[in-house]
Amino acid sequence: MTTHAYTGEQMLSDAITHALAQHGITPEYWTASSALCWLVIPTADGGEIGIEDGDSDVEVRLSDYRGMRALYTPARDETGGSYETAIYSSPRLYHREGGAERFTAELQTMLTAITACIAAAQARHRWTLRYGAVPAPSSGWTPAIVHLDTLGPYPALTNGLTCPNGFALPRVSLDVVRRIAADIDAENQRHRDRDTLRITDTTVDVIDYADGALIERCEPNEDATYSIGHGYWTWTAS
């Protein structure tokens, strides 16, 4: 399949819709309000994948591109509850730079994550946070050094797996979680554009920096480590 050359004057919603069509995926268009616009893809388990721009708006030109993320929400469970988790997030989300060229470069990675999510929903008819876009953990976790973009290095455990967008999937101790949280807070003092961490007695929560919404609630693994931002934080391991 040839890569389509997008131009800065094209609308983000049109460009994403065109790319999805090449994979046989047809989104529904949904507008929450005059200022918030998403593209929504229904999944076989009764859930949906929503695609949004860094401005929570897909009705922008690619010359104003601020990155994008794809959010998966399963059908409500028997308690009436549900959750939302990011299956893809642009490495430079919220940064208006690169335009159509950057969009084209990031597009295939997002499509890989979306098609993996759709396939899993069709196979399982149920999507779980731990075993959805992220491969199931295996034995053989070994020490590694990880970075989160420019943050780090941090000691961690990895097992060689990566999520569909190529990011590493580290496990870190609670002490390292505290270091990461402090580093994020320090970085956000300079330019607030990174999701933060909220550490409670039993969980570590990933919080959207823009609106304070809960993105992910991470419970400790069986070895008392935490899997933070799997599938959407830009972890690299060495």
Tab-separated table of C-alpha atoms in Angstrom:
chain	number	residue	atom	x	y	z
A	1	MET	CA	0.000	0.000	0.000
A	2	THR	CA	1.482	3.355	-1.022
A	3	THR	CA	1.765	6.187	1.470
A	4	HIS	CA	-0.550	9.078	0.677
A	5	ALA	CA	1.097	12.511	0.557
A	6	TYR	CA	-0.925	14.831	2.779
A	7	THR	CA	-0.789	18.603	2.513
A	8	GLY	CA	-1.035	21.250	5.186
A	9	GLU	CA	-4.321	22.575	3.810
A	10	GLN	CA	-6.142	19.281	4.263
A	11	MET	CA	-8.413	18.810	7.266
A	12	LEU	CA	-7.252	16.401	9.939
A	13	SER	CA	-10.656	14.667	10.020
A	14	ASP	CA	-10.552	14.082	6.240
A	15	ALA	CA	-6.962	12.811	6.321
A	16	ILE	CA	-7.645	10.349	9.156
A	17	THR	CA	-10.878	9.162	7.531
A	18	HIS	CA	-9.020	8.575	4.250
A	19	ALA	CA	-6.275	6.602	6.019
A	20	LEU	CA	-8.787	4.468	7.934
A	21	ALA	CA	-10.634	3.710	4.699
A	22	GLN	CA	-7.431	2.216	3.270
A	23	HIS	CA	-7.646	-0.305	6.128
A	24	GLY	CA	-11.352	-0.980	5.630
A	25	ILE	CA	-12.326	1.018	8.728
A	26	THR	CA	-15.197	3.496	8.645
A	27	PRO	CA	-15.454	5.882	11.597
A	28	GLU	CA	-18.582	7.577	12.835
A	29	TYR	CA	-18.337	11.330	13.214
A	30	TRP	CA	-19.419	12.707	16.560
A	31	THR	CA	-19.309	16.237	17.947
A	32	ALA	CA	-19.573	16.716	21.706
A	33	SER	CA	-19.933	20.495	21.425
A	34	SER	CA	-19.038	23.302	19.083
A	35	ALA	CA	-15.464	23.259	20.411
A	36	LEU	CA	-14.827	19.523	20.859
A	37	CYS	CA	-14.805	17.138	17.889
A	38	TRP	CA	-13.766	13.490	17.641
A	39	LEU	CA	-13.845	10.649	15.158
A	40	VAL	CA	-15.331	7.508	16.727
A	41	ILE	CA	-14.877	3.871	15.626
A	42	PRO	CA	-17.300	1.311	17.132
A	43	THR	CA	-15.709	-1.991	18.226
A	44	ALA	CA	-17.159	-5.505	18.187
A	45	ASP	CA	-17.298	-5.743	21.986
A	46	GLY	CA	-19.696	-2.809	22.214
A	47	GLY	CA	-16.985	-0.275	22.957
A	48	GLU	CA	-15.471	2.456	20.822
A	49	ILE	CA	-12.199	4.044	19.791
A	50	GLY	CA	-12.122	7.823	19.728
A	51	ILE	CA	-9.498	9.802	17.803
A	52	GLU	CA	-8.756	13.372	18.823
A	53	ASP	CA	-6.270	16.092	18.022
A	54	GLY	CA	-4.123	17.810	20.639
A	55	ASP	CA	-6.812	20.494	20.736
A	56	SER	CA	-9.556	17.835	21.255
A	57	ASP	CA	-10.693	18.808	17.789
A	58	VAL	CA	-10.265	16.981	14.473
A	59	GLU	CA	-11.701	19.883	12.502
A	60	VAL	CA	-8.330	21.595	12.076
A	61	ARG	CA	-5.972	21.899	9.134
A	62	LEU	CA	-2.848	19.764	9.061
A	63	SER	CA	-0.785	22.948	9.077
A	64	ASP	CA	-2.088	23.418	12.661
A	65	TYR	CA	-1.511	19.791	13.639
A	66	ARG	CA	-0.801	19.334	17.367
A	67	GLY	CA	-0.513	15.563	17.465
A	68	MET	CA	-3.278	13.035	18.041
A	69	ARG	CA	-4.275	10.216	20.313
A	70	ALA	CA	-6.600	7.253	20.050
A	71	LEU	CA	-8.622	6.415	23.166
A	72	TYR	CA	-10.370	3.099	23.706
A	73	THR	CA	-13.506	2.842	25.879
A	74	PRO	CA	-15.103	-0.605	26.320
A	75	ALA	CA	-18.798	-1.210	26.835
A	76	ARG	CA	-19.984	-0.561	30.371
A	77	ASP	CA	-19.624	-3.571	32.638
A	78	GLU	CA	-22.282	-5.165	34.824
A	79	THR	CA	-21.796	-2.452	37.454
A	80	GLY	CA	-22.410	0.279	34.907
A	81	GLY	CA	-18.778	1.330	35.052
A	82	SER	CA	-16.255	1.747	32.266
A	83	TYR	CA	-12.861	3.307	31.704
A	84	GLU	CA	-10.900	5.022	28.974
A	85	THR	CA	-7.335	4.156	28.039
A	86	ALA	CA	-5.027	5.590	25.403
A	87	ILE	CA	-3.897	3.035	22.819
A	88	TYR	CA	-1.861	5.634	20.943
A	89	SER	CA	-0.564	9.095	21.788
A	90	SER	CA	1.724	11.244	19.628
A	91	PRO	CA	5.204	11.606	21.142
A	92	ARG	CA	4.858	15.398	20.795
A	93	LEU	CA	1.191	15.721	21.701
A	94	TYR	CA	0.041	19.354	22.094
A	95	HIS	CA	3.051	20.723	20.167
A	96	ARG	CA	2.111	22.553	16.963
A	97	GLU	CA	5.066	21.767	14.733
A	98	GLY	CA	5.741	19.596	11.722
A	99	GLY	CA	2.316	19.929	10.132
A	100	ALA	CA	1.345	17.443	7.425
A	101	GLU	CA	4.816	15.877	7.334
A	102	ARG	CA	4.694	15.041	11.025
A	103	PHE	CA	1.115	13.790	10.712
A	104	THR	CA	2.117	11.446	7.877
A	105	ALA	CA	5.072	10.132	9.887
A	106	GLU	CA	2.904	9.384	12.950
A	107	LEU	CA	-0.144	8.098	11.108
A	108	GLN	CA	0.937	4.500	10.456
A	109	THR	CA	1.915	3.973	14.075
A	110	MET	CA	-1.524	5.087	15.211
A	111	LEU	CA	-3.222	2.884	12.596
A	112	THR	CA	-1.220	-0.124	13.823
A	113	ALA	CA	-2.481	0.456	17.361
A	114	ILE	CA	-6.075	0.958	16.187
A	115	THR	CA	-6.166	-2.161	14.016
A	116	ALA	CA	-4.657	-4.205	16.870
A	117	CYS	CA	-7.367	-2.940	19.213
A	118	ILE	CA	-10.129	-3.695	16.694
A	119	ALA	CA	-8.782	-7.198	16.077
A	120	ALA	CA	-8.586	-7.947	19.792
A	121	ALA	CA	-12.126	-6.684	20.336
A	122	GLN	CA	-13.366	-8.955	17.533
A	123	ALA	CA	-11.506	-11.943	18.945
A	124	ARG	CA	-12.338	-11.469	22.604
A	125	HIS	CA	-15.499	-9.370	22.484
A	126	ARG	CA	-14.066	-7.820	25.601
A	127	TRP	CA	-11.105	-5.502	26.115
A	128	THR	CA	-9.200	-5.248	29.361
A	129	LEU	CA	-6.780	-2.566	30.414
A	130	ARG	CA	-3.961	-4.960	31.264
A	131	TYR	CA	-4.162	-7.232	28.208
A	132	GLY	CA	-5.549	-4.964	25.517
A	133	ALA	CA	-3.225	-2.903	23.330
A	134	VAL	CA	-0.346	-4.101	25.528
A	135	PRO	CA	0.948	-7.683	25.146
A	136	ALA	CA	0.353	-9.969	28.112
A	137	PRO	CA	3.351	-10.135	30.450
A	138	SER	CA	5.550	-13.204	30.245
A	139	SER	CA	8.211	-14.637	32.507
A	140	GLY	CA	11.782	-13.558	31.954
A	141	TRP	CA	11.724	-10.000	33.240
A	142	THR	CA	15.295	-8.678	33.326
A	143	PRO	CA	16.890	-5.450	34.629
A	144	ALA	CA	17.042	-2.590	32.147
A	145	ILE	CA	17.467	1.159	31.950
A	146	VAL	CA	14.545	3.142	30.553
A	147	HIS	CA	13.900	6.728	29.491
A	148	LEU	CA	10.682	8.647	29.059
A	149	ASP	CA	11.590	11.031	26.252
A	150	THR	CA	14.200	13.277	27.902
A	151	LEU	CA	13.424	12.048	31.433
A	152	GLY	CA	15.554	9.391	33.078
A	153	PRO	CA	17.468	7.157	33.182
A	154	TYR	CA	15.409	4.927	35.470
A	155	PRO	CA	16.068	1.349	36.595
A	156	ALA	CA	13.307	-0.989	35.473
A	157	LEU	CA	12.402	-4.515	34.433
A	158	THR	CA	11.569	-5.417	30.826
A	159	ASN	CA	10.822	-8.671	28.998
A	160	GLY	CA	11.601	-7.610	25.440
A	161	LEU	CA	7.992	-6.943	24.414
A	162	THR	CA	6.808	-3.701	22.888
A	163	CYS	CA	3.311	-2.371	22.241
A	164	PRO	CA	2.017	-1.878	18.659
A	165	ASN	CA	3.456	1.637	18.427
A	166	GLY	CA	6.943	0.405	19.357
A	167	PHE	CA	7.165	1.833	22.875
A	168	ALA	CA	8.815	-0.270	25.584
A	169	LEU	CA	6.755	-1.786	28.411
A	170	PRO	CA	8.793	-1.399	31.608
A	171	ARG	CA	7.893	-2.296	35.156
A	172	VAL	CA	9.249	0.050	37.827
A	173	SER	CA	9.359	0.002	41.617
A	174	LEU	CA	7.356	2.419	43.746
A	175	ASP	CA	10.547	4.339	44.573
A	176	VAL	CA	11.169	4.820	40.849
A	177	VAL	CA	7.537	5.857	40.343
A	178	ARG	CA	8.136	8.597	42.922
A	179	ARG	CA	11.260	9.727	41.023
A	180	ILE	CA	9.352	9.813	37.745
A	181	ALA	CA	6.512	11.778	39.352
A	182	ALA	CA	8.985	14.338	40.736
A	183	ASP	CA	10.765	14.679	37.385
A	184	ILE	CA	7.434	15.219	35.597
A	185	ASP	CA	6.390	17.863	38.118
A	186	ALA	CA	9.716	19.660	37.668
A	187	GLU	CA	9.397	19.563	33.877
A	188	ASN	CA	5.821	20.836	34.016
A	189	GLN	CA	7.022	23.831	36.006
A	190	ARG	CA	8.910	24.891	32.860
A	191	HIS	CA	6.320	23.917	30.223
A	192	ARG	CA	3.220	22.099	31.417
A	193	ASP	CA	2.480	19.531	28.755
A	194	ARG	CA	3.040	16.107	30.314
A	195	ASP	CA	0.572	13.841	32.087
A	196	THR	CA	1.228	13.652	35.823
A	197	LEU	CA	1.199	10.846	38.386
A	198	ARG	CA	-0.897	10.649	41.541
A	199	ILE	CA	0.327	8.081	44.055
A	200	THR	CA	-2.210	6.674	46.511
A	201	ASP	CA	-1.991	3.974	49.156
A	202	THR	CA	-2.979	1.264	46.661
A	203	THR	CA	-2.596	2.615	43.105
A	204	VAL	CA	-0.703	4.963	40.826
A	205	ASP	CA	-2.982	7.148	38.699
A	206	VAL	CA	-2.012	8.751	35.390
A	207	ILE	CA	-3.669	12.180	35.226
A	208	ASP	CA	-4.269	14.251	32.094
A	209	TYR	CA	-2.325	17.478	32.557
A	210	ALA	CA	-4.846	19.516	30.551
A	211	ASP	CA	-8.080	18.779	32.409
A	212	GLY	CA	-7.115	16.643	35.408
A	213	ALA	CA	-9.040	13.616	34.100
A	214	LEU	CA	-8.011	10.093	35.089
A	215	ILE	CA	-6.336	8.390	32.119
A	216	GLU	CA	-5.271	5.149	33.761
A	217	ARG	CA	-5.316	3.563	37.227
A	218	CYS	CA	-2.317	1.274	37.750
A	219	GLU	CA	-2.419	-1.395	40.445
A	220	PRO	CA	0.795	-3.100	41.596
A	221	ASN	CA	1.954	-6.176	39.704
A	222	GLU	CA	2.555	-9.463	41.491
A	223	ASP	CA	6.177	-8.394	42.128
A	224	ALA	CA	5.113	-5.028	43.643
A	225	THR	CA	6.229	-3.120	40.539
A	226	TYR	CA	4.028	-0.830	38.440
A	227	SER	CA	3.324	-0.753	34.695
A	228	ILE	CA	2.911	2.958	34.039
A	229	GLY	CA	1.739	4.390	30.725
A	230	HIS	CA	1.945	1.128	28.790
A	231	GLY	CA	0.861	1.639	25.211
A	232	TYR	CA	0.955	5.429	25.133
A	233	TRP	CA	3.918	6.788	27.110
A	234	THR	CA	7.026	6.980	24.944
A	235	TRP	CA	9.210	4.570	26.931
A	236	THR	CA	12.532	3.414	25.456
A	237	ALA	CA	14.698	0.691	26.993
A	238	SER	CA	18.379	-0.161	26.808
